[in-house]
Amino acid sequence: NAGVTQTPKFRILKIGQSMTLQCAQDMNHNYMYWYRQDPGMGLKLIYYSVGAGITDKGEVPNGYNVSRSTTEDFPLRLELAAPSQTSVYFCASSLRPGRTGGYGYTFGSGTRLTVV
Amino acid sequence: QQQVKQSPQSLIVQKGGISIINCAYENTAFDYFPWYQQFPGKGPALLIAIRPDVSEKKEGRFTISFNKSAKQFSLHIMDSQPGDSATYFCAARESGAGSYQLTFGKGTKLSVIP
């Protein structure tokens, strides 16, 4: 199994450009998440999805958009890129936790984005 | 509002020593507390997790201690090795929120020196 696959691994954008960060998982996980990681700040939730066709905002959604047309894919769209969006972006997925169990996330390897 | 506070920010431990990382939380609805390990250039990977109905969980050299009344939990790494050098994140989840999203601490960069 590939797990969670993110593409591209690196990208440099100019201010005002747009791009889509791709995320795909092959574990049939219902739950998917996008986080951004900035130095010394931990991981902040951007958007999440609890299943195909259902998405919702996290803590830092401004400047981003998502869609979830299939269980496998959860792309993150950046419109009008700004320097503040320079970060490392991680996609993660998980099963729905059971009554007695907790399931951790499976993370992708990340996309390092620089906006200049 | 930082819901999960993690300390220290960085930690240097000699090989064979004990590494201790602490986290504190305020939200009493949190019911799942995982720790993640992240190596440079990689995504975080689940290391060990605990639920609040137990006070300690051990997996190999890694132990989580949980104090529900104090709303604190900690990661202990026994016999620390250079290969343990990584950034460690504590996290917490409120299952009743429906999203099952994790709230992360800011991370601790651990360096184990020979």
mmCIF file with all atom_site columns, C-alpha atoms in Angstrom:
data_model
loop_
_atom_site.group_PDB
_atom_site.id
_atom_site.type_symbol
_atom_site.label_atom_id
_atom_site.label_alt_id
_atom_site.label_comp_id
_atom_site.label_asym_id
_atom_site.label_entity_id
_atom_site.label_seq_id
_atom_site.pdbx_PDB_ins_code
_atom_site.Cartn_x
_atom_site.Cartn_y
_atom_site.Cartn_z
_atom_site.occupancy
_atom_site.B_iso_or_equiv
_atom_site.pdbx_formal_charge
_atom_site.auth_seq_id
_atom_site.auth_comp_id
_atom_site.auth_asym_id
_atom_site.auth_atom_id
_atom_site.pdbx_PDB_model_num
ATOM 1   C CA . ASN A 1 1   ? 0.000   0.000  0.000  1.00 0.00 ? 1   ASN A CA 1
ATOM 2   C CA . ALA A 1 2   ? 1.236   3.501  -0.790 1.00 0.00 ? 2   ALA A CA 1
ATOM 3   C CA . GLY A 1 3   ? -0.544  5.110  2.183  1.00 0.00 ? 3   GLY A CA 1
ATOM 4   C CA . VAL A 1 4   ? -0.938  8.871  1.723  1.00 0.00 ? 4   VAL A CA 1
ATOM 5   C CA . THR A 1 5   ? 0.690   10.331 -1.375 1.00 0.00 ? 5   THR A CA 1
ATOM 6   C CA . GLN A 1 6   ? 1.291   14.055 -1.766 1.00 0.00 ? 6   GLN A CA 1
ATOM 7   C CA . THR A 1 7   ? 2.433   15.854 -4.881 1.00 0.00 ? 7   THR A CA 1
ATOM 8   C CA . PRO A 1 8   ? 4.424   17.896 -5.600 1.00 0.00 ? 8   PRO A CA 1
ATOM 9   C CA . LYS A 1 9   ? 7.141   17.612 -2.954 1.00 0.00 ? 9   LYS A CA 1
ATOM 10  C CA . PHE A 1 10  ? 8.459   21.118 -3.585 1.00 0.00 ? 10  PHE A CA 1
ATOM 11  C CA . ARG A 1 11  ? 7.072   24.178 -5.332 1.00 0.00 ? 11  ARG A CA 1
ATOM 12  C CA . ILE A 1 12  ? 7.962   27.824 -5.700 1.00 0.00 ? 12  ILE A CA 1
ATOM 13  C CA . LEU A 1 13  ? 5.092   30.164 -6.513 1.00 0.00 ? 13  LEU A CA 1
ATOM 14  C CA . LYS A 1 14  ? 5.055   33.823 -7.355 1.00 0.00 ? 14  LYS A CA 1
ATOM 15  C CA . ILE A 1 15  ? 2.731   36.123 -5.427 1.00 0.00 ? 15  ILE A CA 1
ATOM 16  C CA . GLY A 1 16  ? -0.733  36.000 -6.953 1.00 0.00 ? 16  GLY A CA 1
ATOM 17  C CA . GLN A 1 17  ? -0.317  32.630 -8.659 1.00 0.00 ? 17  GLN A CA 1
ATOM 18  C CA . SER A 1 18  ? -2.568  29.688 -7.901 1.00 0.00 ? 18  SER A CA 1
ATOM 19  C CA . MET A 1 19  ? -1.892  26.004 -7.497 1.00 0.00 ? 19  MET A CA 1
ATOM 20  C CA . THR A 1 20  ? -3.381  22.756 -6.294 1.00 0.00 ? 20  THR A CA 1
ATOM 21  C CA . LEU A 1 21  ? -1.667  20.465 -3.841 1.00 0.00 ? 21  LEU A CA 1
ATOM 22  C CA . GLN A 1 22  ? -2.640  16.889 -4.488 1.00 0.00 ? 22  GLN A CA 1
ATOM 23  C CA . CYS A 1 23  ? -3.356  14.270 -1.830 1.00 0.00 ? 23  CYS A CA 1
ATOM 24  C CA . ALA A 1 24  ? -4.425  10.688 -2.393 1.00 0.00 ? 24  ALA A CA 1
ATOM 25  C CA . GLN A 1 25  ? -4.833  7.765  -0.007 1.00 0.00 ? 25  GLN A CA 1
ATOM 26  C CA . ASP A 1 26  ? -5.425  4.114  -0.782 1.00 0.00 ? 26  ASP A CA 1
ATOM 27  C CA . MET A 1 27  ? -6.475  2.896  2.671  1.00 0.00 ? 27  MET A CA 1
ATOM 28  C CA . ASN A 1 28  ? -10.205 3.590  2.261  1.00 0.00 ? 28  ASN A CA 1
ATOM 29  C CA . HIS A 1 29  ? -10.063 6.146  5.070  1.00 0.00 ? 29  HIS A CA 1
ATOM 30  C CA . ASN A 1 30  ? -13.137 8.326  5.434  1.00 0.00 ? 30  ASN A CA 1
ATOM 31  C CA . TYR A 1 31  ? -11.430 11.155 7.256  1.00 0.00 ? 31  TYR A CA 1
ATOM 32  C CA . MET A 1 32  ? -8.878  13.384 5.571  1.00 0.00 ? 32  MET A CA 1
ATOM 33  C CA . TYR A 1 33  ? -7.125  16.516 6.760  1.00 0.00 ? 33  TYR A CA 1
ATOM 34  C CA . TRP A 1 34  ? -4.862  19.282 5.551  1.00 0.00 ? 34  TRP A CA 1
ATOM 35  C CA . TYR A 1 35  ? -2.381  20.805 7.977  1.00 0.00 ? 35  TYR A CA 1
ATOM 36  C CA . ARG A 1 36  ? 0.283   23.419 7.549  1.00 0.00 ? 36  ARG A CA 1
ATOM 37  C CA . GLN A 1 37  ? 3.489   23.322 9.553  1.00 0.00 ? 37  GLN A CA 1
ATOM 38  C CA . ASP A 1 38  ? 5.480   26.436 10.312 1.00 0.00 ? 38  ASP A CA 1
ATOM 39  C CA . PRO A 1 39  ? 8.729   26.419 12.316 1.00 0.00 ? 39  PRO A CA 1
ATOM 40  C CA . GLY A 1 40  ? 8.082   26.373 16.056 1.00 0.00 ? 40  GLY A CA 1
ATOM 41  C CA . MET A 1 41  ? 4.322   26.517 15.542 1.00 0.00 ? 41  MET A CA 1
ATOM 42  C CA . GLY A 1 42  ? 3.306   22.880 15.335 1.00 0.00 ? 42  GLY A CA 1
ATOM 43  C CA . LEU A 1 43  ? 0.631   21.818 12.879 1.00 0.00 ? 43  LEU A CA 1
ATOM 44  C CA . LYS A 1 44  ? -2.430  23.937 12.184 1.00 0.00 ? 44  LYS A CA 1
ATOM 45  C CA . LEU A 1 45  ? -5.557  22.465 10.629 1.00 0.00 ? 45  LEU A CA 1
ATOM 46  C CA . ILE A 1 46  ? -6.612  24.121 7.384  1.00 0.00 ? 46  ILE A CA 1
ATOM 47  C CA . TYR A 1 47  ? -9.543  21.994 6.191  1.00 0.00 ? 47  TYR A CA 1
ATOM 48  C CA . TYR A 1 48  ? -10.888 18.550 6.812  1.00 0.00 ? 48  TYR A CA 1
ATOM 49  C CA . SER A 1 49  ? -13.333 16.096 5.269  1.00 0.00 ? 49  SER A CA 1
ATOM 50  C CA . VAL A 1 50  ? -15.353 13.347 6.907  1.00 0.00 ? 50  VAL A CA 1
ATOM 51  C CA . GLY A 1 51  ? -16.263 11.693 3.620  1.00 0.00 ? 51  GLY A CA 1
ATOM 52  C CA . ALA A 1 52  ? -16.763 12.251 -0.080 1.00 0.00 ? 52  ALA A CA 1
ATOM 53  C CA . GLY A 1 53  ? -18.716 15.433 -0.705 1.00 0.00 ? 53  GLY A CA 1
ATOM 54  C CA . ILE A 1 54  ? -18.311 16.728 2.868  1.00 0.00 ? 54  ILE A CA 1
ATOM 55  C CA . THR A 1 55  ? -15.697 19.308 3.828  1.00 0.00 ? 55  THR A CA 1
ATOM 56  C CA . ASP A 1 56  ? -15.334 21.872 6.577  1.00 0.00 ? 56  ASP A CA 1
ATOM 57  C CA . LYS A 1 57  ? -12.987 24.603 7.732  1.00 0.00 ? 57  LYS A CA 1
ATOM 58  C CA . GLY A 1 58  ? -10.282 24.128 10.304 1.00 0.00 ? 58  GLY A CA 1
ATOM 59  C CA . GLU A 1 59  ? -8.362  26.694 12.294 1.00 0.00 ? 59  GLU A CA 1
ATOM 60  C CA . VAL A 1 60  ? -6.624  28.533 9.408  1.00 0.00 ? 60  VAL A CA 1
ATOM 61  C CA . PRO A 1 61  ? -8.765  28.206 6.232  1.00 0.00 ? 61  PRO A CA 1
ATOM 62  C CA . ASN A 1 62  ? -8.314  31.696 4.751  1.00 0.00 ? 62  ASN A CA 1
ATOM 63  C CA . GLY A 1 63  ? -6.711  31.670 1.314  1.00 0.00 ? 63  GLY A CA 1
ATOM 64  C CA . TYR A 1 64  ? -7.397  27.977 0.744  1.00 0.00 ? 64  TYR A CA 1
ATOM 65  C CA . ASN A 1 65  ? -10.120 25.815 -0.677 1.00 0.00 ? 65  ASN A CA 1
ATOM 66  C CA . VAL A 1 66  ? -10.754 22.070 -0.858 1.00 0.00 ? 66  VAL A CA 1
ATOM 67  C CA . SER A 1 67  ? -12.957 19.538 -2.547 1.00 0.00 ? 67  SER A CA 1
ATOM 68  C CA . ARG A 1 68  ? -13.632 15.855 -1.914 1.00 0.00 ? 68  ARG A CA 1
ATOM 69  C CA . SER A 1 69  ? -15.258 14.194 -4.892 1.00 0.00 ? 69  SER A CA 1
ATOM 70  C CA . THR A 1 70  ? -13.935 10.714 -4.083 1.00 0.00 ? 70  THR A CA 1
ATOM 71  C CA . THR A 1 71  ? -12.909 8.848  -0.941 1.00 0.00 ? 71  THR A CA 1
ATOM 72  C CA . GLU A 1 72  ? -9.326  8.671  -2.195 1.00 0.00 ? 72  GLU A CA 1
ATOM 73  C CA . ASP A 1 73  ? -8.555  12.257 -3.175 1.00 0.00 ? 73  ASP A CA 1
ATOM 74  C CA . PHE A 1 74  ? -8.513  15.497 -1.196 1.00 0.00 ? 74  PHE A CA 1
ATOM 75  C CA . PRO A 1 75  ? -6.836  18.318 -3.122 1.00 0.00 ? 75  PRO A CA 1
ATOM 76  C CA . LEU A 1 76  ? -6.005  21.678 -1.538 1.00 0.00 ? 76  LEU A CA 1
ATOM 77  C CA . ARG A 1 77  ? -6.319  24.760 -3.713 1.00 0.00 ? 77  ARG A CA 1
ATOM 78  C CA . LEU A 1 78  ? -4.373  27.969 -3.118 1.00 0.00 ? 78  LEU A CA 1
ATOM 79  C CA . GLU A 1 79  ? -5.799  30.997 -4.857 1.00 0.00 ? 79  GLU A CA 1
ATOM 80  C CA . LEU A 1 80  ? -3.781  34.221 -5.150 1.00 0.00 ? 80  LEU A CA 1
ATOM 81  C CA . ALA A 1 81  ? -0.715  32.932 -3.311 1.00 0.00 ? 81  ALA A CA 1
ATOM 82  C CA . ALA A 1 82  ? 0.763   35.200 -0.629 1.00 0.00 ? 82  ALA A CA 1
ATOM 83  C CA . PRO A 1 83  ? 4.134   35.053 1.202  1.00 0.00 ? 83  PRO A CA 1
ATOM 84  C CA . SER A 1 84  ? 2.222   34.127 4.393  1.00 0.00 ? 84  SER A CA 1
ATOM 85  C CA . GLN A 1 85  ? 1.349   30.830 2.724  1.00 0.00 ? 85  GLN A CA 1
ATOM 86  C CA . THR A 1 86  ? 4.998   29.800 2.612  1.00 0.00 ? 86  THR A CA 1
ATOM 87  C CA . SER A 1 87  ? 4.921   26.625 4.673  1.00 0.00 ? 87  SER A CA 1
ATOM 88  C CA . VAL A 1 88  ? 5.105   22.853 4.641  1.00 0.00 ? 88  VAL A CA 1
ATOM 89  C CA . TYR A 1 89  ? 1.730   21.299 3.936  1.00 0.00 ? 89  TYR A CA 1
ATOM 90  C CA . PHE A 1 90  ? 0.759   17.874 5.195  1.00 0.00 ? 90  PHE A CA 1
ATOM 91  C CA . CYS A 1 91  ? -2.195  15.785 4.215  1.00 0.00 ? 91  CYS A CA 1
ATOM 92  C CA . ALA A 1 92  ? -3.379  13.085 6.615  1.00 0.00 ? 92  ALA A CA 1
ATOM 93  C CA . SER A 1 93  ? -6.086  10.461 6.728  1.00 0.00 ? 93  SER A CA 1
ATOM 94  C CA . SER A 1 94  ? -7.675  8.229  9.344  1.00 0.00 ? 94  SER A CA 1
ATOM 95  C CA . LEU A 1 95  ? -10.420 5.756  9.975  1.00 0.00 ? 95  LEU A CA 1
ATOM 96  C CA . ARG A 1 96  ? -13.406 6.789  12.036 1.00 0.00 ? 96  ARG A CA 1
ATOM 97  C CA . PRO A 1 97  ? -12.454 6.009  15.634 1.00 0.00 ? 97  PRO A CA 1
ATOM 98  C CA . GLY A 1 98  ? -14.335 3.143  17.202 1.00 0.00 ? 98  GLY A CA 1
ATOM 99  C CA . ARG A 1 99  ? -16.092 3.309  20.536 1.00 0.00 ? 99  ARG A CA 1
ATOM 100 C CA . THR A 1 100 ? -13.125 1.958  22.440 1.00 0.00 ? 100 THR A CA 1
ATOM 101 C CA . GLY A 1 101 ? -10.297 2.592  20.056 1.00 0.00 ? 101 GLY A CA 1
ATOM 102 C CA . GLY A 1 102 ? -8.538  5.595  18.720 1.00 0.00 ? 102 GLY A CA 1
ATOM 103 C CA . TYR A 1 103 ? -6.929  5.727  15.355 1.00 0.00 ? 103 TYR A CA 1
ATOM 104 C CA . GLY A 1 104 ? -3.940  7.854  14.615 1.00 0.00 ? 104 GLY A CA 1
ATOM 105 C CA . TYR A 1 105 ? -3.454  9.764  11.446 1.00 0.00 ? 105 TYR A CA 1
ATOM 106 C CA . THR A 1 106 ? -1.393  8.529  8.541  1.00 0.00 ? 106 THR A CA 1
ATOM 107 C CA . PHE A 1 107 ? 0.502   11.493 7.144  1.00 0.00 ? 107 PHE A CA 1
ATOM 108 C CA . GLY A 1 108 ? 1.880   12.088 3.710  1.00 0.00 ? 108 GLY A CA 1
ATOM 109 C CA . SER A 1 109 ? 5.474   13.206 3.264  1.00 0.00 ? 109 SER A CA 1
ATOM 110 C CA . GLY A 1 110 ? 4.518   16.841 2.744  1.00 0.00 ? 110 GLY A CA 1
ATOM 111 C CA . THR A 1 111 ? 4.736   19.606 0.153  1.00 0.00 ? 111 THR A CA 1
ATOM 112 C CA . ARG A 1 112 ? 7.210   22.392 0.811  1.00 0.00 ? 112 ARG A CA 1
ATOM 113 C CA . LEU A 1 113 ? 5.793   25.587 -0.704 1.00 0.00 ? 113 LEU A CA 1
ATOM 114 C CA . THR A 1 114 ? 7.615   28.872 -1.052 1.00 0.00 ? 114 THR A CA 1
ATOM 115 C CA . VAL A 1 115 ? 5.799   31.997 -2.220 1.00 0.00 ? 115 VAL A CA 1
ATOM 116 C CA . VAL A 1 116 ? 8.084   34.761 -3.516 1.00 0.00 ? 116 VAL A CA 1
ATOM 117 C CA . GLN B 2 1   ? -5.757  30.010 21.922 1.00 0.00 ? 1   GLN B CA 1
ATOM 118 C CA . GLN B 2 2   ? -3.233  27.235 22.339 1.00 0.00 ? 2   GLN B CA 1
ATOM 119 C CA . GLN B 2 3   ? -5.191  24.217 23.495 1.00 0.00 ? 3   GLN B CA 1
ATOM 120 C CA . VAL B 2 4   ? -2.208  21.905 23.933 1.00 0.00 ? 4   VAL B CA 1
ATOM 121 C CA . LYS B 2 5   ? 0.936   23.349 25.489 1.00 0.00 ? 5   LYS B CA 1
ATOM 122 C CA . GLN B 2 6   ? 4.148   21.418 24.963 1.00 0.00 ? 6   GLN B CA 1
ATOM 123 C CA . SER B 2 7   ? 7.520   21.827 26.646 1.00 0.00 ? 7   SER B CA 1
ATOM 124 C CA . PRO B 2 8   ? 10.413  22.052 26.292 1.00 0.00 ? 8   PRO B CA 1
ATOM 125 C CA . GLN B 2 9   ? 10.846  23.481 22.815 1.00 0.00 ? 9   GLN B CA 1
ATOM 126 C CA . SER B 2 10  ? 14.180  21.712 22.482 1.00 0.00 ? 10  SER B CA 1
ATOM 127 C CA . LEU B 2 11  ? 15.971  19.033 24.440 1.00 0.00 ? 11  LEU B CA 1
ATOM 128 C CA . ILE B 2 12  ? 19.493  17.650 24.399 1.00 0.00 ? 12  ILE B CA 1
ATOM 129 C CA . VAL B 2 13  ? 20.074  14.279 26.033 1.00 0.00 ? 13  VAL B CA 1
ATOM 130 C CA . GLN B 2 14  ? 23.100  12.061 26.189 1.00 0.00 ? 14  GLN B CA 1
ATOM 131 C CA . LYS B 2 15  ? 22.942  8.581  24.738 1.00 0.00 ? 15  LYS B CA 1
ATOM 132 C CA . GLY B 2 16  ? 21.475  6.191  27.286 1.00 0.00 ? 16  GLY B CA 1
ATOM 133 C CA . GLY B 2 17  ? 19.689  8.938  29.185 1.00 0.00 ? 17  GLY B CA 1
ATOM 134 C CA . ILE B 2 18  ? 15.975  9.556  29.684 1.00 0.00 ? 18  ILE B CA 1
ATOM 135 C CA . SER B 2 19  ? 14.176  12.083 27.502 1.00 0.00 ? 19  SER B CA 1
ATOM 136 C CA . ILE B 2 20  ? 11.046  13.636 28.991 1.00 0.00 ? 20  ILE B CA 1
ATOM 137 C CA . ILE B 2 21  ? 8.600   15.824 27.076 1.00 0.00 ? 21  ILE B CA 1
ATOM 138 C CA . ASN B 2 22  ? 5.557   17.318 28.753 1.00 0.00 ? 22  ASN B CA 1
ATOM 139 C CA . CYS B 2 23  ? 2.164   18.455 27.510 1.00 0.00 ? 23  CYS B CA 1
ATOM 140 C CA . ALA B 2 24  ? -0.773  20.129 29.200 1.00 0.00 ? 24  ALA B CA 1
ATOM 141 C CA . TYR B 2 25  ? -4.309  20.718 27.992 1.00 0.00 ? 25  TYR B CA 1
ATOM 142 C CA . GLU B 2 26  ? -7.418  22.594 29.078 1.00 0.00 ? 26  GLU B CA 1
ATOM 143 C CA . ASN B 2 27  ? -10.249 20.960 27.159 1.00 0.00 ? 27  ASN B CA 1
ATOM 144 C CA . THR B 2 28  ? -11.682 18.200 29.366 1.00 0.00 ? 28  THR B CA 1
ATOM 145 C CA . ALA B 2 29  ? -13.519 16.788 26.338 1.00 0.00 ? 29  ALA B CA 1
ATOM 146 C CA . PHE B 2 30  ? -10.246 15.541 24.859 1.00 0.00 ? 30  PHE B CA 1
ATOM 147 C CA . ASP B 2 31  ? -10.297 11.746 24.963 1.00 0.00 ? 31  ASP B CA 1
ATOM 148 C CA . TYR B 2 32  ? -7.363  10.548 22.893 1.00 0.00 ? 32  TYR B CA 1
ATOM 149 C CA . PHE B 2 33  ? -3.755  11.629 23.280 1.00 0.00 ? 33  PHE B CA 1
ATOM 150 C CA . PRO B 2 34  ? -1.214  10.502 20.661 1.00 0.00 ? 34  PRO B CA 1
ATOM 151 C CA . TRP B 2 35  ? 2.437   11.326 20.265 1.00 0.00 ? 35  TRP B CA 1
ATOM 152 C CA . TYR B 2 36  ? 3.999   11.759 16.841 1.00 0.00 ? 36  TYR B CA 1
ATOM 153 C CA . GLN B 2 37  ? 7.622   11.505 15.793 1.00 0.00 ? 37  GLN B CA 1
ATOM 154 C CA . GLN B 2 38  ? 8.892   13.476 12.835 1.00 0.00 ? 38  GLN B CA 1
ATOM 155 C CA . PHE B 2 39  ? 12.248  13.154 11.119 1.00 0.00 ? 39  PHE B CA 1
ATOM 156 C CA . PRO B 2 40  ? 13.545  15.971 8.888  1.00 0.00 ? 40  PRO B CA 1
ATOM 157 C CA . GLY B 2 41  ? 11.867  16.007 5.503  1.00 0.00 ? 41  GLY B CA 1
ATOM 158 C CA . LYS B 2 42  ? 9.257   13.451 6.536  1.00 0.00 ? 42  LYS B CA 1
ATOM 159 C CA . GLY B 2 43  ? 5.687   13.545 7.704  1.00 0.00 ? 43  GLY B CA 1
ATOM 160 C CA . PRO B 2 44  ? 4.861   12.890 11.364 1.00 0.00 ? 44  PRO B CA 1
ATOM 161 C CA . ALA B 2 45  ? 4.385   9.240  12.274 1.00 0.00 ? 45  ALA B CA 1
ATOM 162 C CA . LEU B 2 46  ? 2.299   7.898  15.139 1.00 0.00 ? 46  LEU B CA 1
ATOM 163 C CA . LEU B 2 47  ? 4.559   6.752  17.961 1.00 0.00 ? 47  LEU B CA 1
ATOM 164 C CA . ILE B 2 48  ? 2.285   5.864  20.850 1.00 0.00 ? 48  ILE B CA 1
ATOM 165 C CA . ALA B 2 49  ? -1.132  6.931  22.115 1.00 0.00 ? 49  ALA B CA 1
ATOM 166 C CA . ILE B 2 50  ? -3.183  6.786  25.295 1.00 0.00 ? 50  ILE B CA 1
ATOM 167 C CA . ARG B 2 51  ? -6.768  7.214  26.364 1.00 0.00 ? 51  ARG B CA 1
ATOM 168 C CA . PRO B 2 52  ? -7.651  8.944  29.672 1.00 0.00 ? 52  PRO B CA 1
ATOM 169 C CA . ASP B 2 53  ? -8.923  5.790  31.365 1.00 0.00 ? 53  ASP B CA 1
ATOM 170 C CA . VAL B 2 54  ? -5.339  4.585  31.915 1.00 0.00 ? 54  VAL B CA 1
ATOM 171 C CA . SER B 2 55  ? -2.468  6.356  33.668 1.00 0.00 ? 55  SER B CA 1
ATOM 172 C CA . GLU B 2 56  ? 0.422   4.825  31.782 1.00 0.00 ? 56  GLU B CA 1
ATOM 173 C CA . LYS B 2 57  ? 1.140   3.045  28.535 1.00 0.00 ? 57  LYS B CA 1
ATOM 174 C CA . LYS B 2 58  ? 4.459   1.526  27.572 1.00 0.00 ? 58  LYS B CA 1
ATOM 175 C CA . GLU B 2 59  ? 5.711   0.384  24.191 1.00 0.00 ? 59  GLU B CA 1
ATOM 176 C CA . GLY B 2 60  ? 9.332   -0.644 24.181 1.00 0.00 ? 60  GLY B CA 1
ATOM 177 C CA . ARG B 2 61  ? 11.454  2.297  25.307 1.00 0.00 ? 61  ARG B CA 1
ATOM 178 C CA . PHE B 2 62  ? 8.554   4.748  24.969 1.00 0.00 ? 62  PHE B CA 1
ATOM 179 C CA . THR B 2 63  ? 6.120   5.428  27.815 1.00 0.00 ? 63  THR B CA 1
ATOM 180 C CA . ILE B 2 64  ? 3.213   7.834  28.105 1.00 0.00 ? 64  ILE B CA 1
ATOM 181 C CA . SER B 2 65  ? 2.294   8.959  31.602 1.00 0.00 ? 65  SER B CA 1
ATOM 182 C CA . PHE B 2 66  ? -1.148  10.517 31.947 1.00 0.00 ? 66  PHE B CA 1
ATOM 183 C CA . ASN B 2 67  ? -2.486  12.601 34.842 1.00 0.00 ? 67  ASN B CA 1
ATOM 184 C CA . LYS B 2 68  ? -6.163  13.274 34.236 1.00 0.00 ? 68  LYS B CA 1
ATOM 185 C CA . SER B 2 69  ? -6.709  15.478 37.286 1.00 0.00 ? 69  SER B CA 1
ATOM 186 C CA . ALA B 2 70  ? -3.779  17.715 36.379 1.00 0.00 ? 70  ALA B CA 1
ATOM 187 C CA . LYS B 2 71  ? -4.665  17.589 32.674 1.00 0.00 ? 71  LYS B CA 1
ATOM 188 C CA . GLN B 2 72  ? -1.106  16.703 31.808 1.00 0.00 ? 72  GLN B CA 1
ATOM 189 C CA . PHE B 2 73  ? 0.612   13.932 29.931 1.00 0.00 ? 73  PHE B CA 1
ATOM 190 C CA . SER B 2 74  ? 4.207   13.221 29.139 1.00 0.00 ? 74  SER B CA 1
ATOM 191 C CA . LEU B 2 75  ? 6.411   11.108 26.912 1.00 0.00 ? 75  LEU B CA 1
ATOM 192 C CA . HIS B 2 76  ? 9.387   9.319  28.411 1.00 0.00 ? 76  HIS B CA 1
ATOM 193 C CA . ILE B 2 77  ? 12.055  7.839  26.172 1.00 0.00 ? 77  ILE B CA 1
ATOM 194 C CA . MET B 2 78  ? 14.245  5.426  28.098 1.00 0.00 ? 78  MET B CA 1
ATOM 195 C CA . ASP B 2 79  ? 17.811  4.606  27.033 1.00 0.00 ? 79  ASP B CA 1
ATOM 196 C CA . SER B 2 80  ? 17.679  7.399  24.441 1.00 0.00 ? 80  SER B CA 1
ATOM 197 C CA . GLN B 2 81  ? 19.588  6.688  21.229 1.00 0.00 ? 81  GLN B CA 1
ATOM 198 C CA . PRO B 2 82  ? 20.960  8.977  18.503 1.00 0.00 ? 82  PRO B CA 1
ATOM 199 C CA . GLY B 2 83  ? 18.352  7.473  16.189 1.00 0.00 ? 83  GLY B CA 1
ATOM 200 C CA . ASP B 2 84  ? 15.663  8.974  18.436 1.00 0.00 ? 84  ASP B CA 1
ATOM 201 C CA . SER B 2 85  ? 16.792  12.467 17.402 1.00 0.00 ? 85  SER B CA 1
ATOM 202 C CA . ALA B 2 86  ? 13.659  13.953 15.862 1.00 0.00 ? 86  ALA B CA 1
ATOM 203 C CA . THR B 2 87  ? 10.870  16.397 16.552 1.00 0.00 ? 87  THR B CA 1
ATOM 204 C CA . TYR B 2 88  ? 8.107   15.065 18.806 1.00 0.00 ? 88  TYR B CA 1
ATOM 205 C CA . PHE B 2 89  ? 4.565   16.375 18.840 1.00 0.00 ? 89  PHE B CA 1
ATOM 206 C CA . CYS B 2 90  ? 1.913   15.678 21.410 1.00 0.00 ? 90  CYS B CA 1
ATOM 207 C CA . ALA B 2 91  ? -1.682  15.947 20.308 1.00 0.00 ? 91  ALA B CA 1
ATOM 208 C CA . ALA B 2 92  ? -5.204  15.635 21.625 1.00 0.00 ? 92  ALA B CA 1
ATOM 209 C CA . ARG B 2 93  ? -8.556  14.827 20.081 1.00 0.00 ? 93  ARG B CA 1
ATOM 210 C CA . GLU B 2 94  ? -12.138 15.523 21.044 1.00 0.00 ? 94  GLU B CA 1
ATOM 211 C CA . SER B 2 95  ? -14.118 12.647 19.606 1.00 0.00 ? 95  SER B CA 1
ATOM 212 C CA . GLY B 2 96  ? -17.448 14.294 20.262 1.00 0.00 ? 96  GLY B CA 1
ATOM 213 C CA . ALA B 2 97  ? -16.576 17.106 17.875 1.00 0.00 ? 97  ALA B CA 1
ATOM 214 C CA . GLY B 2 98  ? -17.391 14.863 14.914 1.00 0.00 ? 98  GLY B CA 1
ATOM 215 C CA . SER B 2 99  ? -14.354 15.799 12.885 1.00 0.00 ? 99  SER B CA 1
ATOM 216 C CA . TYR B 2 100 ? -11.961 13.752 15.044 1.00 0.00 ? 100 TYR B CA 1
ATOM 217 C CA . GLN B 2 101 ? -9.384  16.391 14.321 1.00 0.00 ? 101 GLN B CA 1
ATOM 218 C CA . LEU B 2 102 ? -6.157  16.430 16.273 1.00 0.00 ? 102 LEU B CA 1
ATOM 219 C CA . THR B 2 103 ? -4.907  19.546 18.036 1.00 0.00 ? 103 THR B CA 1
ATOM 220 C CA . PHE B 2 104 ? -1.119  19.527 18.146 1.00 0.00 ? 104 PHE B CA 1
ATOM 221 C CA . GLY B 2 105 ? 1.438   20.977 20.505 1.00 0.00 ? 105 GLY B CA 1
ATOM 222 C CA . LYS B 2 106 ? 4.188   23.110 19.010 1.00 0.00 ? 106 LYS B CA 1
ATOM 223 C CA . GLY B 2 107 ? 6.735   20.314 19.068 1.00 0.00 ? 107 GLY B CA 1
ATOM 224 C CA . THR B 2 108 ? 9.970   19.426 20.837 1.00 0.00 ? 108 THR B CA 1
ATOM 225 C CA . LYS B 2 109 ? 13.193  18.991 18.945 1.00 0.00 ? 109 LYS B CA 1
ATOM 226 C CA . LEU B 2 110 ? 15.139  16.186 20.607 1.00 0.00 ? 110 LEU B CA 1
ATOM 227 C CA . SER B 2 111 ? 18.844  15.741 20.015 1.00 0.00 ? 111 SER B CA 1
ATOM 228 C CA . VAL B 2 112 ? 20.526  12.663 21.468 1.00 0.00 ? 112 VAL B CA 1
ATOM 229 C CA . ILE B 2 113 ? 24.281  13.073 21.554 1.00 0.00 ? 113 ILE B CA 1
ATOM 230 C CA . PRO B 2 114 ? 26.700  10.118 21.655 1.00 0.00 ? 114 PRO B CA 1
#
